[in-house]
mmCIF file with all atom_site columns, C-alpha atoms in Angstrom:
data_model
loop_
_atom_site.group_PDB
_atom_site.id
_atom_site.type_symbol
_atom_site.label_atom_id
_atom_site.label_alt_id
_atom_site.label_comp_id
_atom_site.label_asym_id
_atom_site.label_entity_id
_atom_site.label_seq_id
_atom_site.pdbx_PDB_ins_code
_atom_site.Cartn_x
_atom_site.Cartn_y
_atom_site.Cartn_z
_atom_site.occupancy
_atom_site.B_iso_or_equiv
_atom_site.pdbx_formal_charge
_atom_site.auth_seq_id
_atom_site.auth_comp_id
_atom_site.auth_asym_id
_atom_site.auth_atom_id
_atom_site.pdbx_PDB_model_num
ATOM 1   C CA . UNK O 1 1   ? -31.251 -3.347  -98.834  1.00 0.00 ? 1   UNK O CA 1
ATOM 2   C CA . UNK O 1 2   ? -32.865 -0.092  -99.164  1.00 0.00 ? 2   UNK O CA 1
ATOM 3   C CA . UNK O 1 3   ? -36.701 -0.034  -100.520 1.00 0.00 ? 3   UNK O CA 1
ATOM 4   C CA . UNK O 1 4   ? -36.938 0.675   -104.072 1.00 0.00 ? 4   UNK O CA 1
ATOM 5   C CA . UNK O 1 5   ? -37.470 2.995   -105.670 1.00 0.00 ? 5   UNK O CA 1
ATOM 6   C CA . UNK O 1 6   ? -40.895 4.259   -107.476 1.00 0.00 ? 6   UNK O CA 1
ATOM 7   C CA . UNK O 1 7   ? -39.632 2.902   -110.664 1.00 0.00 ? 7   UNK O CA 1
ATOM 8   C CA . UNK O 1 8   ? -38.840 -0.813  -109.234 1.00 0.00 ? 8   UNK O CA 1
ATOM 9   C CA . UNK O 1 9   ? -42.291 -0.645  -107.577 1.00 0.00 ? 9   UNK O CA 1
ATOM 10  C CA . UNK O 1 10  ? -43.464 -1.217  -111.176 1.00 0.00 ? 10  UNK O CA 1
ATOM 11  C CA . UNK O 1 11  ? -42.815 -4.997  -110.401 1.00 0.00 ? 11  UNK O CA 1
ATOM 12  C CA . UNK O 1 12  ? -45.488 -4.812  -107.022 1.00 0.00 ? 12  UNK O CA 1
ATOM 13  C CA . UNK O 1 13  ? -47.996 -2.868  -109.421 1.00 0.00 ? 13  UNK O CA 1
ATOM 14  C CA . UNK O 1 14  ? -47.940 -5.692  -112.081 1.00 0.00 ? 14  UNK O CA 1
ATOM 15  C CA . UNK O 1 15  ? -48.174 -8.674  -109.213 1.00 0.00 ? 15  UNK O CA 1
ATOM 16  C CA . UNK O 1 16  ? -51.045 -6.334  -107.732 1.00 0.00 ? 16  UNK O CA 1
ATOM 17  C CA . UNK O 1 17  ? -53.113 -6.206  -110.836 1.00 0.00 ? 17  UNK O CA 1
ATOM 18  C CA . UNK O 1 18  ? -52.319 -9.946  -111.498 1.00 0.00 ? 18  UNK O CA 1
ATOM 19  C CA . UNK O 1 19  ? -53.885 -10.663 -107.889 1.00 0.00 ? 19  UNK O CA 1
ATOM 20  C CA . UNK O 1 20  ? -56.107 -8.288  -106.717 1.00 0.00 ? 20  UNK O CA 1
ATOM 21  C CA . UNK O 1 21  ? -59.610 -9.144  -105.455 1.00 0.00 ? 21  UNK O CA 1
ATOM 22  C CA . UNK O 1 22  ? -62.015 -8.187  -108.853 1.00 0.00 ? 22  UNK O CA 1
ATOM 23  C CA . UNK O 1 23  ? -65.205 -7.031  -107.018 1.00 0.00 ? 23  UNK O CA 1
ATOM 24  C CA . UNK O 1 24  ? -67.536 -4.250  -107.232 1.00 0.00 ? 24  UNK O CA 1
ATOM 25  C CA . UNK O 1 25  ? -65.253 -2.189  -104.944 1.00 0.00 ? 25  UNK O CA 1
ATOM 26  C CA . UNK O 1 26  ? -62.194 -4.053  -103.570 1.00 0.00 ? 26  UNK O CA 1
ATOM 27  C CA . UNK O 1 27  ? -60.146 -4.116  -106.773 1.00 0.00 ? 27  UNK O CA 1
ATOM 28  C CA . UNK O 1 28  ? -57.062 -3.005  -108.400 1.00 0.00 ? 28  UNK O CA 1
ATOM 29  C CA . UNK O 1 29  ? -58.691 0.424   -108.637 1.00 0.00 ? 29  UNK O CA 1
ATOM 30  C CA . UNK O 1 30  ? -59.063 0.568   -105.374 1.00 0.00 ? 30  UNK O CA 1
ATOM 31  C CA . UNK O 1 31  ? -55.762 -0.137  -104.482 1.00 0.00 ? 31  UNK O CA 1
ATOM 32  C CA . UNK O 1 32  ? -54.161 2.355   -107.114 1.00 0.00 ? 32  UNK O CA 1
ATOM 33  C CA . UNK O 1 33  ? -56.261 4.802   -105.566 1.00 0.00 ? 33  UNK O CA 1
ATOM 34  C CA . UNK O 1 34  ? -55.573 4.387   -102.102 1.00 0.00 ? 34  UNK O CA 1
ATOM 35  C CA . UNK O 1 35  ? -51.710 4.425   -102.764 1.00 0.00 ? 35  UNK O CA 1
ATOM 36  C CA . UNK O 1 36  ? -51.754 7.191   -104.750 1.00 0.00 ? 36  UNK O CA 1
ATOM 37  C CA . UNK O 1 37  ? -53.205 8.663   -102.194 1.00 0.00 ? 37  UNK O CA 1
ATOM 38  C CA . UNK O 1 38  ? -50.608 7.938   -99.878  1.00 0.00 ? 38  UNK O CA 1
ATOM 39  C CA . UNK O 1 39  ? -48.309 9.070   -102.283 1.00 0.00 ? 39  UNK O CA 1
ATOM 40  C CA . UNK O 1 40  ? -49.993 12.586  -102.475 1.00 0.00 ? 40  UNK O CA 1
ATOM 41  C CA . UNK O 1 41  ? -50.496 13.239  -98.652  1.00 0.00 ? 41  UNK O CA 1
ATOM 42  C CA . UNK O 1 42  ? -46.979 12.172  -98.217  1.00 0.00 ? 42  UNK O CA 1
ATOM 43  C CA . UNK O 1 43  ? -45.489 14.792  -100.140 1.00 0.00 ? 43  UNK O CA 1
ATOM 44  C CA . UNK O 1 44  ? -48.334 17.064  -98.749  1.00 0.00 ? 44  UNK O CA 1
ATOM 45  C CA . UNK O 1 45  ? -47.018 16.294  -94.717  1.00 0.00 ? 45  UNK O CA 1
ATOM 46  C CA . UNK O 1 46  ? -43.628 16.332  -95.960  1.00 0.00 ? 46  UNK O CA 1
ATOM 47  C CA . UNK O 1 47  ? -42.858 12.487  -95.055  1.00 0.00 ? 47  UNK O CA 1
ATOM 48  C CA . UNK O 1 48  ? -39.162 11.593  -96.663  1.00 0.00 ? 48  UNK O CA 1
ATOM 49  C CA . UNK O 1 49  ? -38.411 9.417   -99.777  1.00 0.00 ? 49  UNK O CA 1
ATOM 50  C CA . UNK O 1 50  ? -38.234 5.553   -97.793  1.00 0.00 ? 50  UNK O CA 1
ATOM 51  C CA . UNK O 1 51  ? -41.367 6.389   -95.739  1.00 0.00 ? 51  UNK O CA 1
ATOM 52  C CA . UNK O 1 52  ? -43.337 7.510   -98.872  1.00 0.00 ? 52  UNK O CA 1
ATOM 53  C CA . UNK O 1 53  ? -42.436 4.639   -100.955 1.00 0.00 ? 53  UNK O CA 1
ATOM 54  C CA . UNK O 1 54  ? -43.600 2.654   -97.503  1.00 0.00 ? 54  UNK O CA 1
ATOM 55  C CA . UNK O 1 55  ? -46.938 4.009   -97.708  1.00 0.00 ? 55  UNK O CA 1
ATOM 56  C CA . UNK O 1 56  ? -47.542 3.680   -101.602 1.00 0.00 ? 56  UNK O CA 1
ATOM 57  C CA . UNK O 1 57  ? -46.435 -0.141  -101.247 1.00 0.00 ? 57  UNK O CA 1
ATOM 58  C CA . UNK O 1 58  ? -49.040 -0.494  -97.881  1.00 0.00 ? 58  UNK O CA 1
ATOM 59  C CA . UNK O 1 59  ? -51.675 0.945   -99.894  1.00 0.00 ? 59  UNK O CA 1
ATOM 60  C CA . UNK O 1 60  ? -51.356 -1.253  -102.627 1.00 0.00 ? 60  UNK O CA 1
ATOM 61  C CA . UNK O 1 61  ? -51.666 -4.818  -100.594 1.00 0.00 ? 61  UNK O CA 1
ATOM 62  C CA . UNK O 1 62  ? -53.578 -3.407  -98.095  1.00 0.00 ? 62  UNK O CA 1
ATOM 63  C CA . UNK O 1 63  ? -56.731 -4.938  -99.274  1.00 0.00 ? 63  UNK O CA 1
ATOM 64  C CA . UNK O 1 64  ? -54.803 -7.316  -101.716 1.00 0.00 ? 64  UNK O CA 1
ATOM 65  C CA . UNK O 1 65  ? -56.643 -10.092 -99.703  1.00 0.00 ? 65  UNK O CA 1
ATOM 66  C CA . UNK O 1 66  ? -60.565 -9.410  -99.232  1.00 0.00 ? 66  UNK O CA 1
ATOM 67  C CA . UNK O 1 67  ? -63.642 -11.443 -98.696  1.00 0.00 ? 67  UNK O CA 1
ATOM 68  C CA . UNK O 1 68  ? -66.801 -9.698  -97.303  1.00 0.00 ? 68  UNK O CA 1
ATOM 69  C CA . UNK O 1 69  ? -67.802 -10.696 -94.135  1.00 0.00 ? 69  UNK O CA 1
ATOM 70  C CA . UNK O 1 70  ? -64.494 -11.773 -92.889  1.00 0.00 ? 70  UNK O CA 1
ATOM 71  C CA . UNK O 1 71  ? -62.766 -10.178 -89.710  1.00 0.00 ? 71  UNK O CA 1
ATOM 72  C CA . UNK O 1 72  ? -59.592 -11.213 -90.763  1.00 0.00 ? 72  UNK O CA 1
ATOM 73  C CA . UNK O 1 73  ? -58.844 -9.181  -94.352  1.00 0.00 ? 73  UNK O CA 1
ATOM 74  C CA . UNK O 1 74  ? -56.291 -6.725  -92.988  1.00 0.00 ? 74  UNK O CA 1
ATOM 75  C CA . UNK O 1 75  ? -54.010 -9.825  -91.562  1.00 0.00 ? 75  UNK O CA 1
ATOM 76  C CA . UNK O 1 76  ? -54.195 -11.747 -94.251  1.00 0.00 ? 76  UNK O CA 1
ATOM 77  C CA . UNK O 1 77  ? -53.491 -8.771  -96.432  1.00 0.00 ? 77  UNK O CA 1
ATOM 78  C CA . UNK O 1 78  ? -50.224 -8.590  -93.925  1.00 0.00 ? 78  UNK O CA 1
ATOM 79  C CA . UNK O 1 79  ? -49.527 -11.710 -94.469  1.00 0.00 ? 79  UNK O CA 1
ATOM 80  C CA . UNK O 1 80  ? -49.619 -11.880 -98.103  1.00 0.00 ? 80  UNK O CA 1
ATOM 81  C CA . UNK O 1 81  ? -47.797 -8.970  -98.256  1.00 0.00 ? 81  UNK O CA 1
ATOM 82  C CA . UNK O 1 82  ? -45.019 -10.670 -96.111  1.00 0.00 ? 82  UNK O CA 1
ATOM 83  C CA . UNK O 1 83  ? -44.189 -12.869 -99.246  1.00 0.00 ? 83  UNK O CA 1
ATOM 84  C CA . UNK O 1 84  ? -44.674 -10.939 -101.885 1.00 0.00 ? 84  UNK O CA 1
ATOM 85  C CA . UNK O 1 85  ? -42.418 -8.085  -100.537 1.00 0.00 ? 85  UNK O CA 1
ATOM 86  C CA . UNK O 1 86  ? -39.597 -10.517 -99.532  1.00 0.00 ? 86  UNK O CA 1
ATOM 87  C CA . UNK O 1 87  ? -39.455 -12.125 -103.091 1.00 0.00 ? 87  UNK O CA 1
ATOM 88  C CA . UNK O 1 88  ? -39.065 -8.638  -104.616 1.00 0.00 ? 88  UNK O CA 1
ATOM 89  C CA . UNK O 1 89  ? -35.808 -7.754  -102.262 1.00 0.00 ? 89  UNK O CA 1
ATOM 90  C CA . UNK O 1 90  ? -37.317 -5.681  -99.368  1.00 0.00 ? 90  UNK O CA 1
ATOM 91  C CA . UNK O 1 91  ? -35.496 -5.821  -96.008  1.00 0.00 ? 91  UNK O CA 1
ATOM 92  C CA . UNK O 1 92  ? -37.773 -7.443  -92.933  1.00 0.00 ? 92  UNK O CA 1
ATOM 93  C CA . UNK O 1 93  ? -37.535 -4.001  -91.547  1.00 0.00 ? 93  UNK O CA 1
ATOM 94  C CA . UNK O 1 94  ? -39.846 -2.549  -94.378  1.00 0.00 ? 94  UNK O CA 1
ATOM 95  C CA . UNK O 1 95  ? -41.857 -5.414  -94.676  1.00 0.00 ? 95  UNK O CA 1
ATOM 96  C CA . UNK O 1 96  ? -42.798 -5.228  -90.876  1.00 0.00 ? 96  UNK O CA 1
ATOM 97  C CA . UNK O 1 97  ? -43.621 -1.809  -91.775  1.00 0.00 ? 97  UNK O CA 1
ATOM 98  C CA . UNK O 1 98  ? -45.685 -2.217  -94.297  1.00 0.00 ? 98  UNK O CA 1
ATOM 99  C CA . UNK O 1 99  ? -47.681 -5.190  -92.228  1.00 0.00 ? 99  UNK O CA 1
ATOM 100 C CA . UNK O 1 100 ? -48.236 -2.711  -89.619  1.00 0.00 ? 100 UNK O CA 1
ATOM 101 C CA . UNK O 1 101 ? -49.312 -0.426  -92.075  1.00 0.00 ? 101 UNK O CA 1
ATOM 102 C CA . UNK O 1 102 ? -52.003 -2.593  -93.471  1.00 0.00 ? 102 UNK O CA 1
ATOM 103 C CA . UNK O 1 103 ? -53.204 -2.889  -89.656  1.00 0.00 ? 103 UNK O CA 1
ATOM 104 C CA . UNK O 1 104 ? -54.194 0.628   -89.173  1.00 0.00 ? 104 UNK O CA 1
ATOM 105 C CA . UNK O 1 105 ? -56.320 0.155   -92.117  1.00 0.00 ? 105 UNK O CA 1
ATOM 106 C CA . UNK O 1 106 ? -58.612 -1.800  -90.159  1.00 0.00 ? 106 UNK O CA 1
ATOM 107 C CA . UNK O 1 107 ? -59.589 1.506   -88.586  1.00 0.00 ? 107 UNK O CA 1
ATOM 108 C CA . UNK O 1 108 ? -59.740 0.562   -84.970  1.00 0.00 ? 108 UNK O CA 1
ATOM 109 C CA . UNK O 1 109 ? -59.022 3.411   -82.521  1.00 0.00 ? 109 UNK O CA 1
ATOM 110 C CA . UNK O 1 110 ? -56.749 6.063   -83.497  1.00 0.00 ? 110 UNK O CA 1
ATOM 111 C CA . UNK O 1 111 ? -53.633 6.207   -86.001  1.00 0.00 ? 111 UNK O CA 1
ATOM 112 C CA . UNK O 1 112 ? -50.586 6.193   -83.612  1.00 0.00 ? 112 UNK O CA 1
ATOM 113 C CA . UNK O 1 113 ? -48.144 8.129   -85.658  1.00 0.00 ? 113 UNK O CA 1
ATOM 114 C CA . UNK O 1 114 ? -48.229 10.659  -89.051  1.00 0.00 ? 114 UNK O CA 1
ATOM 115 C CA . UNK O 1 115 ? -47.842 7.013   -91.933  1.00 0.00 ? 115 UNK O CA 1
ATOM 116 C CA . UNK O 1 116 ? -50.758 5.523   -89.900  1.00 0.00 ? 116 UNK O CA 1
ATOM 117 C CA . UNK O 1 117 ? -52.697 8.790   -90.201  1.00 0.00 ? 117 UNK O CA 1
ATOM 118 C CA . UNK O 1 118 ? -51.636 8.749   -94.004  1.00 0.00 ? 118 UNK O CA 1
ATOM 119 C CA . UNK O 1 119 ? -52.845 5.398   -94.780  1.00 0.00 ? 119 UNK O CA 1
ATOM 120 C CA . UNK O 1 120 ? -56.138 5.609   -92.830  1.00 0.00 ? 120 UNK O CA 1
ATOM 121 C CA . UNK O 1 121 ? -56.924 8.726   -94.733  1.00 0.00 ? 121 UNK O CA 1
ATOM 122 C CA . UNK O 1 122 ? -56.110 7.402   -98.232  1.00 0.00 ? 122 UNK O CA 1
ATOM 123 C CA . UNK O 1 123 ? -58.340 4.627   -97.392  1.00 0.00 ? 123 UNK O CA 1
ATOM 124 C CA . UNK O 1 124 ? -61.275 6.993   -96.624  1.00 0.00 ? 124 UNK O CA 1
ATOM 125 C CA . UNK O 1 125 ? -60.573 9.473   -99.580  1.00 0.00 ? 125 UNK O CA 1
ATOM 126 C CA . UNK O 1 126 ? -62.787 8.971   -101.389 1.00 0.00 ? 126 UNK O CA 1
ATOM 127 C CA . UNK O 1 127 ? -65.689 9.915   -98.810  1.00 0.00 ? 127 UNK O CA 1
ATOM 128 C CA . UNK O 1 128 ? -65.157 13.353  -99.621  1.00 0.00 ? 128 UNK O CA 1
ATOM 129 C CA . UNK O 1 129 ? -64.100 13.449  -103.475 1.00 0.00 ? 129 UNK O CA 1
ATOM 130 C CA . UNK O 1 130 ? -66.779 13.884  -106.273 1.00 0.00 ? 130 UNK O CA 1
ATOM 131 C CA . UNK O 1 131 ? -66.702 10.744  -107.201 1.00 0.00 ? 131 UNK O CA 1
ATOM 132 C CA . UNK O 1 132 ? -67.999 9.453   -103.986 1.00 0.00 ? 132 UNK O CA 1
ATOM 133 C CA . UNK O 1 133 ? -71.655 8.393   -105.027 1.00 0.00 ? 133 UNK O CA 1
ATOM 134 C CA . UNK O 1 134 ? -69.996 6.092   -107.687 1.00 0.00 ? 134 UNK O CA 1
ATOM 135 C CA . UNK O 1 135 ? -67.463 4.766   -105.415 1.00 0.00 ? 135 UNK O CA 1
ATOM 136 C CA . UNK O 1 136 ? -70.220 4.278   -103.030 1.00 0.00 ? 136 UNK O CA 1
ATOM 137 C CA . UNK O 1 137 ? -72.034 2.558   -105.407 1.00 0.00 ? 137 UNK O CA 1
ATOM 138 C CA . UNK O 1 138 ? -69.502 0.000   -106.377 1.00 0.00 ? 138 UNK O CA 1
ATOM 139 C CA . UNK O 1 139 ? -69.353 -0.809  -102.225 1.00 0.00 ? 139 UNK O CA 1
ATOM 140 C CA . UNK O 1 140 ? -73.069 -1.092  -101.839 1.00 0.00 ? 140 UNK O CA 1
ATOM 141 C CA . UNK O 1 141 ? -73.827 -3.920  -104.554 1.00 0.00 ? 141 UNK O CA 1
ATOM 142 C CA . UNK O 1 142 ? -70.386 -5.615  -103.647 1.00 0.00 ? 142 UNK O CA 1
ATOM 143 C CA . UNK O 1 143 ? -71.631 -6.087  -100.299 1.00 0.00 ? 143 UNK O CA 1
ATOM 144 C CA . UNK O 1 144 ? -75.711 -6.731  -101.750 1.00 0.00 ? 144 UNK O CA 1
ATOM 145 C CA . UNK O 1 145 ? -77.500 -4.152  -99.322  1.00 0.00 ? 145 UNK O CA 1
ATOM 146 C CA . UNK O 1 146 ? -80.484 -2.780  -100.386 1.00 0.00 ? 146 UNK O CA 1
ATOM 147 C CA . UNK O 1 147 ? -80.298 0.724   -101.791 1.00 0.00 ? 147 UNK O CA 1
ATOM 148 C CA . UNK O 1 148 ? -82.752 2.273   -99.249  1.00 0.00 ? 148 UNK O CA 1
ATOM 149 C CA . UNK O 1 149 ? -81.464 1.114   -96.136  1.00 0.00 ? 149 UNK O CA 1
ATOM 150 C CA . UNK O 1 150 ? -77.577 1.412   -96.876  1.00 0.00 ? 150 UNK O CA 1
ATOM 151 C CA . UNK O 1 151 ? -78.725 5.535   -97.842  1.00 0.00 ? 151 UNK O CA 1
ATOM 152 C CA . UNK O 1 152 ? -80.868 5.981   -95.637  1.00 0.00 ? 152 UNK O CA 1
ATOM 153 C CA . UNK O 1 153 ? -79.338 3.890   -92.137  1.00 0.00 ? 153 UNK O CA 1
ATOM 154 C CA . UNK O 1 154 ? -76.046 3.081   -93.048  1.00 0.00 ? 154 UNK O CA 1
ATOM 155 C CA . UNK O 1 155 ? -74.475 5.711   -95.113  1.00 0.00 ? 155 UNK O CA 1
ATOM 156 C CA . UNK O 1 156 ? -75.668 8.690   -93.118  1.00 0.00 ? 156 UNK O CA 1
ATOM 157 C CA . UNK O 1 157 ? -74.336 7.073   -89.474  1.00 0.00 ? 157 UNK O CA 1
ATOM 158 C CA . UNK O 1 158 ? -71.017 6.240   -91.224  1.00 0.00 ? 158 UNK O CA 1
ATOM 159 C CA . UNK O 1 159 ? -70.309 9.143   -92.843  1.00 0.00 ? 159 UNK O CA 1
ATOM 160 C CA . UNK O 1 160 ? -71.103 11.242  -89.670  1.00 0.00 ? 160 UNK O CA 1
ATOM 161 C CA . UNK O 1 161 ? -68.089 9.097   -87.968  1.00 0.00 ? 161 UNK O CA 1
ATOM 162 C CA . UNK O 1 162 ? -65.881 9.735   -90.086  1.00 0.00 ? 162 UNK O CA 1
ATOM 163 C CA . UNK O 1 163 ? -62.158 11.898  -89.521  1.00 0.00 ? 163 UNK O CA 1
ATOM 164 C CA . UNK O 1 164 ? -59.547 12.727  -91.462  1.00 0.00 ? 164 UNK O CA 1
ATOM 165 C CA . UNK O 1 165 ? -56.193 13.092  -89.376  1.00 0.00 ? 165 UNK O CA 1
ATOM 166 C CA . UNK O 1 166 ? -53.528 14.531  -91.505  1.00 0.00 ? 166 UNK O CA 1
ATOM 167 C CA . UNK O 1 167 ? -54.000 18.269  -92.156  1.00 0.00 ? 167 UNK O CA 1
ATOM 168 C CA . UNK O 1 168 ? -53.975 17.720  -95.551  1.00 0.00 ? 168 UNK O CA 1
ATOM 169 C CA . UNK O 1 169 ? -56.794 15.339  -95.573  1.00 0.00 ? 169 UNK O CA 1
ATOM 170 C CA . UNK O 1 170 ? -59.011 17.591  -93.669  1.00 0.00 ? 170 UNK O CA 1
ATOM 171 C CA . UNK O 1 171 ? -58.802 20.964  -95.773  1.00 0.00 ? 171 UNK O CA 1
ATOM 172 C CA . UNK O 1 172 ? -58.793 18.429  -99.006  1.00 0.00 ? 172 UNK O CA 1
ATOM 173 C CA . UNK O 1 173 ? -61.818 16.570  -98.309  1.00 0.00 ? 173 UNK O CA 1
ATOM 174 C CA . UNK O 1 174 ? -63.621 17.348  -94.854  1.00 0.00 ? 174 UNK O CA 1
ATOM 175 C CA . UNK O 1 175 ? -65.693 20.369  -96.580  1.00 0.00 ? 175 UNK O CA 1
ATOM 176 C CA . UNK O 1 176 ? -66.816 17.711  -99.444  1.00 0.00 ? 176 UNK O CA 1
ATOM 177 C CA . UNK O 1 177 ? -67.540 14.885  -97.521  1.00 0.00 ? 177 UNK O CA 1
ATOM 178 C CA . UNK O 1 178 ? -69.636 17.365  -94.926  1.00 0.00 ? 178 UNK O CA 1
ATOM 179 C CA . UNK O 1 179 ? -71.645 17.894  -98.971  1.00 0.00 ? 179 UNK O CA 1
ATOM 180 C CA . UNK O 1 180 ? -71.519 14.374  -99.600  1.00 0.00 ? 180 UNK O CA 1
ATOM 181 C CA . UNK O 1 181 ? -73.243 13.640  -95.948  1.00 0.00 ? 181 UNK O CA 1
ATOM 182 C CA . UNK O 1 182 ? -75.665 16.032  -96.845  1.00 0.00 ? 182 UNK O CA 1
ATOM 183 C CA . UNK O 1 183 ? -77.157 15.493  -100.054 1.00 0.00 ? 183 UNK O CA 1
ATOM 184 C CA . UNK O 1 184 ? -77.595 11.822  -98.507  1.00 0.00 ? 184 UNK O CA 1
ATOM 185 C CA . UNK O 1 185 ? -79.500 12.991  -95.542  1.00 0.00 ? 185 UNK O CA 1
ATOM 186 C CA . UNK O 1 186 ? -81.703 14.881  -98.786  1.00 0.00 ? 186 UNK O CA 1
ATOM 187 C CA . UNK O 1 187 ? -81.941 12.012  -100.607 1.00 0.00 ? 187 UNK O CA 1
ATOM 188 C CA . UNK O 1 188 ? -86.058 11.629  -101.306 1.00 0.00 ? 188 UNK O CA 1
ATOM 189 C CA . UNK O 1 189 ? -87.678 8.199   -101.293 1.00 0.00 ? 189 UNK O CA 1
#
């Protein structure tokens, strides 16, 4: 069976928003952003119709399961995705996809082909959007770090690491997040 289309995927956004984690950050927002995302440097890299719907699907479950502190959240995710996907008709072929998908969100070592590098930088977006400090925000209290230290330490080493792979990304959000980095780093205290 061929993936649905954007207009079935209705059905994954309403099981989404029934199940999604309601924290600070990880949430249904989240999710809807990061497949958008997908969605929009898709069209940008000029991936075809079954690969884009791919992505958006990926980046909505691929922090459908998420519990800080655990090593785990991307394979659960996977896993959780496994059922979910199969109930609403997609072929094992996609769901694999979408599985491996979720994996390269767990950003360890480098995307190994164009969805991969789609994904990872629709996870990262919003690092170099304006609405970065709030987003930011949201992550630091879900995760309880104290406001100094995750500005000061943990914000400005992160931030510093970060790459965006597809050209799109880059000249959409490398000269931002380069701002973002910086008015941390002159952050007074």
């Amino acid at each position: 069976m061929e993936m649905k289309g954007f207009v079935e995927l209705s059905g994954l956004y309403k099981i989404i928003e029934l199940i999604a984690p309601r924290l600070p950050y990880h949430n249904y927002e989240h999710l809807v952003d990061v497949a958008s995302s997908c969605n929009r440097y898709a069209q940008m890299e000029g991936v075809n119709y079954q690969n884009t719907l791919t992505l958006v699907a990926a980046g909505l479950l691929h922090d459908i399961f998420y519990v800080i502190g655990r090593k785990d959240n991307e394979e659960i995710s996977a896993e959780i995705s496994n059922n979910i996907l199969s109930h609403l008709g997609f072929s094992q072929k996609q769901i694999e996809e979408v599985a491996r998908l979720i994996m390269a969100t767990k950003h360890q070592g480098d995307p190994q082909d164009l969805l991969e590098m789609i994904i990872r930088d629709s996870d990262l977006d919003s690092l170099g959007r304006d609405d970065f400090f709030e987003r930011s925000e949201h992550l630091r209290k879900e995760w309880k770090i104290d406001r100094k230290e995750w500005y000061i330490q943990m914000q400005p080493t992160y931030l510093s690491q970060v790459r965006y792979y597809t050209k799109s990304a880059r000249e959409r959000r490398e000269d931002k997040l380069k701002k973002n980095l910086e008015k941390i780093r002159n952050l007074k205290w």
